[in-house]
């Protein structure tokens, strides 16, 4: 069945450094929709990025990701992490009318 | 903007009892509502997808007999956890879909503790 893999459970880094969160997926569908959601403490997940176009970079709030169907990947990147980026990040794949989530990556940014 | 409320935010129930949780879309009409559960140390699992005036579709390992859902209009959905046991504990999240977009707006969740 459809699945999403996020390899890092926890990422810790210093403010100002770049960050990349890995996301790969498996699906039988040739036109996958991929999403990144961010969940801050005591808040609900909020959509950060989405894409269904192969090899097109999508950006929002300093984050960017590119869907690569050839490698089934949708990695999330930011060139300079901020303290406020500390949160849980979930990669998700459209599944029927719902979503299949990865396990999530906790990002902790330190001064 | 689009907001989704869930009630209650936290609830505790005794093993074998049932509890009902609600999901309210404010500021938009949700074409569908998806219910998810995040069990401890796990990711979000899709329980069921509910669309007004259509049959509710349950995912594998989840049944209507255990998680009955009511979706009477485009802004409200409720789900009951019947005969809750320890394995039912977790965070129950409601995701409301706006129009034809595949995005989902999530509520804050209902955290269920089973004693």
Short mmCIF file of C-alpha atoms in Angstrom, two decimals:
data_model
loop_
_atom_site.label_atom_id
_atom_site.label_comp_id
_atom_site.label_asym_id
_atom_site.label_seq_id
_atom_site.Cartn_x
_atom_site.Cartn_y
_atom_site.Cartn_z
CA UNK A 1 0.00 0.00 0.00
CA UNK A 2 0.91 3.66 -0.03
CA UNK A 3 3.52 4.74 2.48
CA UNK A 4 5.74 7.65 3.44
CA UNK A 5 9.19 7.34 4.97
CA UNK A 6 10.93 10.02 6.97
CA UNK A 7 14.36 8.78 7.96
CA UNK A 8 15.17 11.26 10.70
CA UNK A 9 13.26 11.14 13.93
CA UNK A 10 15.11 14.07 15.45
CA UNK A 11 17.19 16.82 13.91
CA UNK A 12 19.06 19.25 16.13
CA UNK A 13 20.95 22.18 14.74
CA UNK A 14 22.24 25.65 15.48
CA UNK A 15 20.34 28.71 14.37
CA UNK A 16 21.47 29.95 10.98
CA UNK A 17 22.54 26.59 9.63
CA UNK A 18 20.78 24.86 6.74
CA UNK A 19 18.35 22.06 7.39
CA UNK A 20 17.10 19.23 5.20
CA UNK A 21 14.44 16.72 6.11
CA UNK A 22 14.18 13.59 4.02
CA UNK A 23 10.93 12.25 2.67
CA UNK A 24 10.41 9.36 0.29
CA UNK A 25 7.18 7.70 -0.65
CA UNK A 26 5.68 4.64 -2.23
CA UNK A 27 2.49 4.69 -4.23
CA UNK A 28 0.90 2.89 -7.13
CA UNK A 29 -0.40 6.15 -8.55
CA UNK A 30 1.58 7.88 -11.28
CA UNK A 31 0.54 11.37 -10.16
CA UNK A 32 1.18 11.62 -6.45
CA UNK A 33 0.32 14.65 -4.34
CA UNK A 34 2.86 15.35 -1.61
CA UNK A 35 2.57 17.64 1.38
CA UNK A 36 4.67 18.92 4.24
CA UNK A 37 2.85 19.79 7.45
CA UNK A 38 4.39 21.52 10.44
CA UNK A 39 3.08 21.08 13.97
CA UNK A 40 4.21 23.41 16.71
CA UNK A 41 3.78 22.52 20.36
CA UNK A 42 0.12 22.31 21.38
CA UNK A 43 -1.05 23.28 17.92
CA UNK A 44 -2.64 21.34 15.09
CA UNK A 45 -0.65 20.44 11.96
CA UNK A 46 -0.52 23.29 9.47
CA UNK A 47 0.18 22.94 5.76
CA UNK A 48 3.64 24.18 4.86
CA UNK A 49 4.16 23.04 1.28
CA UNK A 50 2.44 20.96 -1.34
CA UNK A 51 3.27 19.71 -4.80
CA UNK A 52 2.07 17.43 -7.53
CA UNK A 53 4.33 18.72 -10.31
CA UNK A 54 7.44 16.74 -11.10
CA UNK A 55 10.76 18.58 -10.79
CA UNK A 56 9.19 21.90 -9.86
CA UNK A 57 10.43 23.69 -6.75
CA UNK A 58 7.76 24.91 -4.37
CA UNK A 59 8.51 27.48 -1.68
CA UNK A 60 6.82 28.93 1.37
CA UNK A 61 8.06 30.81 4.42
CA UNK A 62 11.69 30.17 3.55
CA UNK A 63 11.20 26.44 3.11
CA UNK A 64 11.36 24.71 -0.24
CA UNK A 65 10.88 21.25 -1.64
CA UNK A 66 10.90 19.64 -5.07
CA UNK A 67 8.93 16.57 -6.00
CA UNK A 68 11.12 14.09 -7.85
CA UNK A 69 9.09 11.21 -9.20
CA UNK A 70 12.24 9.50 -10.46
CA UNK A 71 13.43 9.03 -6.90
CA UNK A 72 10.02 9.19 -5.19
CA UNK A 73 11.25 11.97 -2.98
CA UNK A 74 10.01 15.27 -1.59
CA UNK A 75 12.74 16.51 0.72
CA UNK A 76 12.20 19.69 2.73
CA UNK A 77 14.96 22.27 2.92
CA UNK A 78 15.70 25.64 4.41
CA UNK A 79 18.92 27.56 3.94
CA UNK A 80 19.01 29.16 7.38
CA UNK A 81 17.12 27.70 10.33
CA UNK A 82 15.46 29.96 12.88
CA UNK A 83 14.58 29.29 16.48
CA UNK A 84 10.90 29.45 15.55
CA UNK A 85 11.37 26.53 13.15
CA UNK A 86 11.53 24.16 16.11
CA UNK A 87 8.54 21.88 15.57
CA UNK A 88 7.37 18.52 14.28
CA UNK A 89 7.41 18.14 10.52
CA UNK A 90 5.28 15.57 8.75
CA UNK A 91 5.55 14.52 5.14
CA UNK A 92 2.24 13.27 3.76
CA UNK A 93 0.96 11.62 0.61
CA UNK A 94 -2.54 12.01 -0.75
CA UNK A 95 -4.33 8.72 -0.24
CA UNK A 96 -7.87 8.42 -1.59
CA UNK A 97 -9.46 11.54 -0.10
CA UNK A 98 -7.28 11.46 2.98
CA UNK A 99 -3.57 11.51 3.74
CA UNK A 100 -0.91 8.97 4.59
CA UNK A 101 1.61 10.46 6.99
CA UNK A 102 5.24 9.73 7.65
CA UNK A 103 6.38 9.22 11.23
CA UNK A 104 7.43 12.83 11.52
CA UNK A 105 10.72 14.57 12.20
CA UNK A 106 11.24 16.68 15.26
CA UNK A 107 13.41 19.70 14.57
CA UNK A 108 15.09 21.48 17.45
CA UNK A 109 16.94 24.69 16.66
CA UNK A 110 19.32 26.08 19.29
CA UNK A 111 20.87 29.55 19.53
CA UNK B 1 -9.51 32.13 7.42
CA UNK B 2 -10.38 28.50 7.64
CA UNK B 3 -10.52 27.13 11.15
CA UNK B 4 -11.33 23.74 12.53
CA UNK B 5 -12.37 23.21 16.11
CA UNK B 6 -12.44 19.96 17.99
CA UNK B 7 -14.17 19.22 21.24
CA UNK B 8 -13.22 18.10 23.77
CA UNK B 9 -9.49 18.76 23.68
CA UNK B 10 -8.82 16.11 26.29
CA UNK B 11 -10.92 13.35 27.73
CA UNK B 12 -10.48 10.41 30.05
CA UNK B 13 -12.73 7.41 30.03
CA UNK B 14 -12.85 4.09 31.79
CA UNK B 15 -12.01 0.97 29.86
CA UNK B 16 -15.11 -0.42 28.15
CA UNK B 17 -16.97 2.88 28.05
CA UNK B 18 -17.56 5.12 25.06
CA UNK B 19 -16.83 8.71 24.28
CA UNK B 20 -17.89 11.09 21.54
CA UNK B 21 -15.76 13.78 19.93
CA UNK B 22 -16.78 16.62 17.65
CA UNK B 23 -15.26 18.49 14.76
CA UNK B 24 -16.50 21.87 13.59
CA UNK B 25 -15.36 23.75 10.48
CA UNK B 26 -15.65 27.52 10.85
CA UNK B 27 -15.45 29.96 8.00
CA UNK B 28 -15.75 27.40 5.23
CA UNK B 29 -17.77 24.45 4.09
CA UNK B 30 -15.88 21.21 4.37
CA UNK B 31 -16.53 18.96 1.40
CA UNK B 32 -15.17 16.05 3.37
CA UNK B 33 -13.84 15.29 6.82
CA UNK B 34 -11.13 12.77 7.55
CA UNK B 35 -10.59 11.35 11.03
CA UNK B 36 -7.10 10.28 12.08
CA UNK B 37 -5.61 8.72 15.17
CA UNK B 38 -2.09 9.18 16.45
CA UNK B 39 -1.30 6.46 18.93
CA UNK B 40 1.64 6.91 21.30
CA UNK B 41 4.96 6.85 19.42
CA UNK B 42 3.17 6.44 16.10
CA UNK B 43 2.19 8.62 13.20
CA UNK B 44 -1.31 9.62 12.16
CA UNK B 45 -3.46 6.76 10.85
CA UNK B 46 -6.47 7.47 8.69
CA UNK B 47 -9.58 6.05 10.37
CA UNK B 48 -12.27 7.06 7.94
CA UNK B 49 -13.29 9.60 5.38
CA UNK B 50 -16.71 11.18 5.65
CA UNK B 51 -18.44 13.10 2.88
CA UNK B 52 -21.89 14.61 3.32
CA UNK B 53 -24.60 12.57 1.60
CA UNK B 54 -22.18 9.78 0.80
CA UNK B 55 -21.25 6.56 2.54
CA UNK B 56 -18.46 6.87 5.08
CA UNK B 57 -15.36 4.97 4.00
CA UNK B 58 -13.41 3.23 6.75
CA UNK B 59 -9.80 2.20 6.42
CA UNK B 60 -8.53 -1.27 7.17
CA UNK B 61 -8.47 -2.02 10.91
CA UNK B 62 -11.20 0.54 11.60
CA UNK B 63 -14.93 -0.20 11.49
CA UNK B 64 -18.20 1.62 11.76
CA UNK B 65 -19.14 -0.66 14.63
CA UNK B 66 -16.21 0.65 16.63
CA UNK B 67 -15.97 4.24 15.35
CA UNK B 68 -19.43 5.40 14.22
CA UNK B 69 -19.35 8.76 12.51
CA UNK B 70 -22.09 11.31 12.00
CA UNK B 71 -21.71 13.99 9.36
CA UNK B 72 -25.03 15.84 9.12
CA UNK B 73 -23.86 18.99 7.32
CA UNK B 74 -20.87 20.66 5.69
CA UNK B 75 -19.53 22.16 8.89
CA UNK B 76 -19.92 19.45 11.52
CA UNK B 77 -18.82 15.89 12.07
CA UNK B 78 -18.70 13.71 15.15
CA UNK B 79 -17.11 10.38 15.88
CA UNK B 80 -17.65 8.05 18.80
CA UNK B 81 -15.13 5.58 20.16
CA UNK B 82 -17.22 2.67 21.40
CA UNK B 83 -16.01 0.34 24.13
CA UNK B 84 -12.69 2.11 24.42
CA UNK B 85 -9.69 0.11 25.56
CA UNK B 86 -6.06 0.88 26.15
CA UNK B 87 -5.14 0.50 22.47
CA UNK B 88 -7.62 3.27 21.58
CA UNK B 89 -5.73 5.94 23.46
CA UNK B 90 -4.08 8.67 21.48
CA UNK B 91 -4.71 11.93 19.70
CA UNK B 92 -7.72 11.97 17.39
CA UNK B 93 -7.38 14.53 14.65
CA UNK B 94 -10.05 15.83 12.33
CA UNK B 95 -9.01 17.09 8.92
CA UNK B 96 -11.50 19.11 6.89
CA UNK B 97 -11.09 19.44 3.17
CA UNK B 98 -12.03 22.68 1.43
CA UNK B 99 -13.63 22.46 -1.98
CA UNK B 100 -11.74 20.46 -4.56
CA UNK B 101 -8.38 21.15 -2.97
CA UNK B 102 -6.51 18.17 -1.57
CA UNK B 103 -5.35 20.23 1.37
CA UNK B 104 -6.75 19.44 4.75
CA UNK B 105 -7.22 21.88 7.61
CA UNK B 106 -6.68 20.19 10.92
CA UNK B 107 -8.26 20.78 14.26
CA UNK B 108 -6.21 20.72 17.47
CA UNK B 109 -7.23 17.15 18.17
CA UNK B 110 -8.96 15.32 20.99
CA UNK B 111 -6.58 13.46 23.27
CA UNK B 112 -8.15 10.30 24.63
CA UNK B 113 -6.82 8.60 27.74
CA UNK B 114 -8.28 5.24 28.69
CA UNK B 115 -7.99 4.04 32.27
#
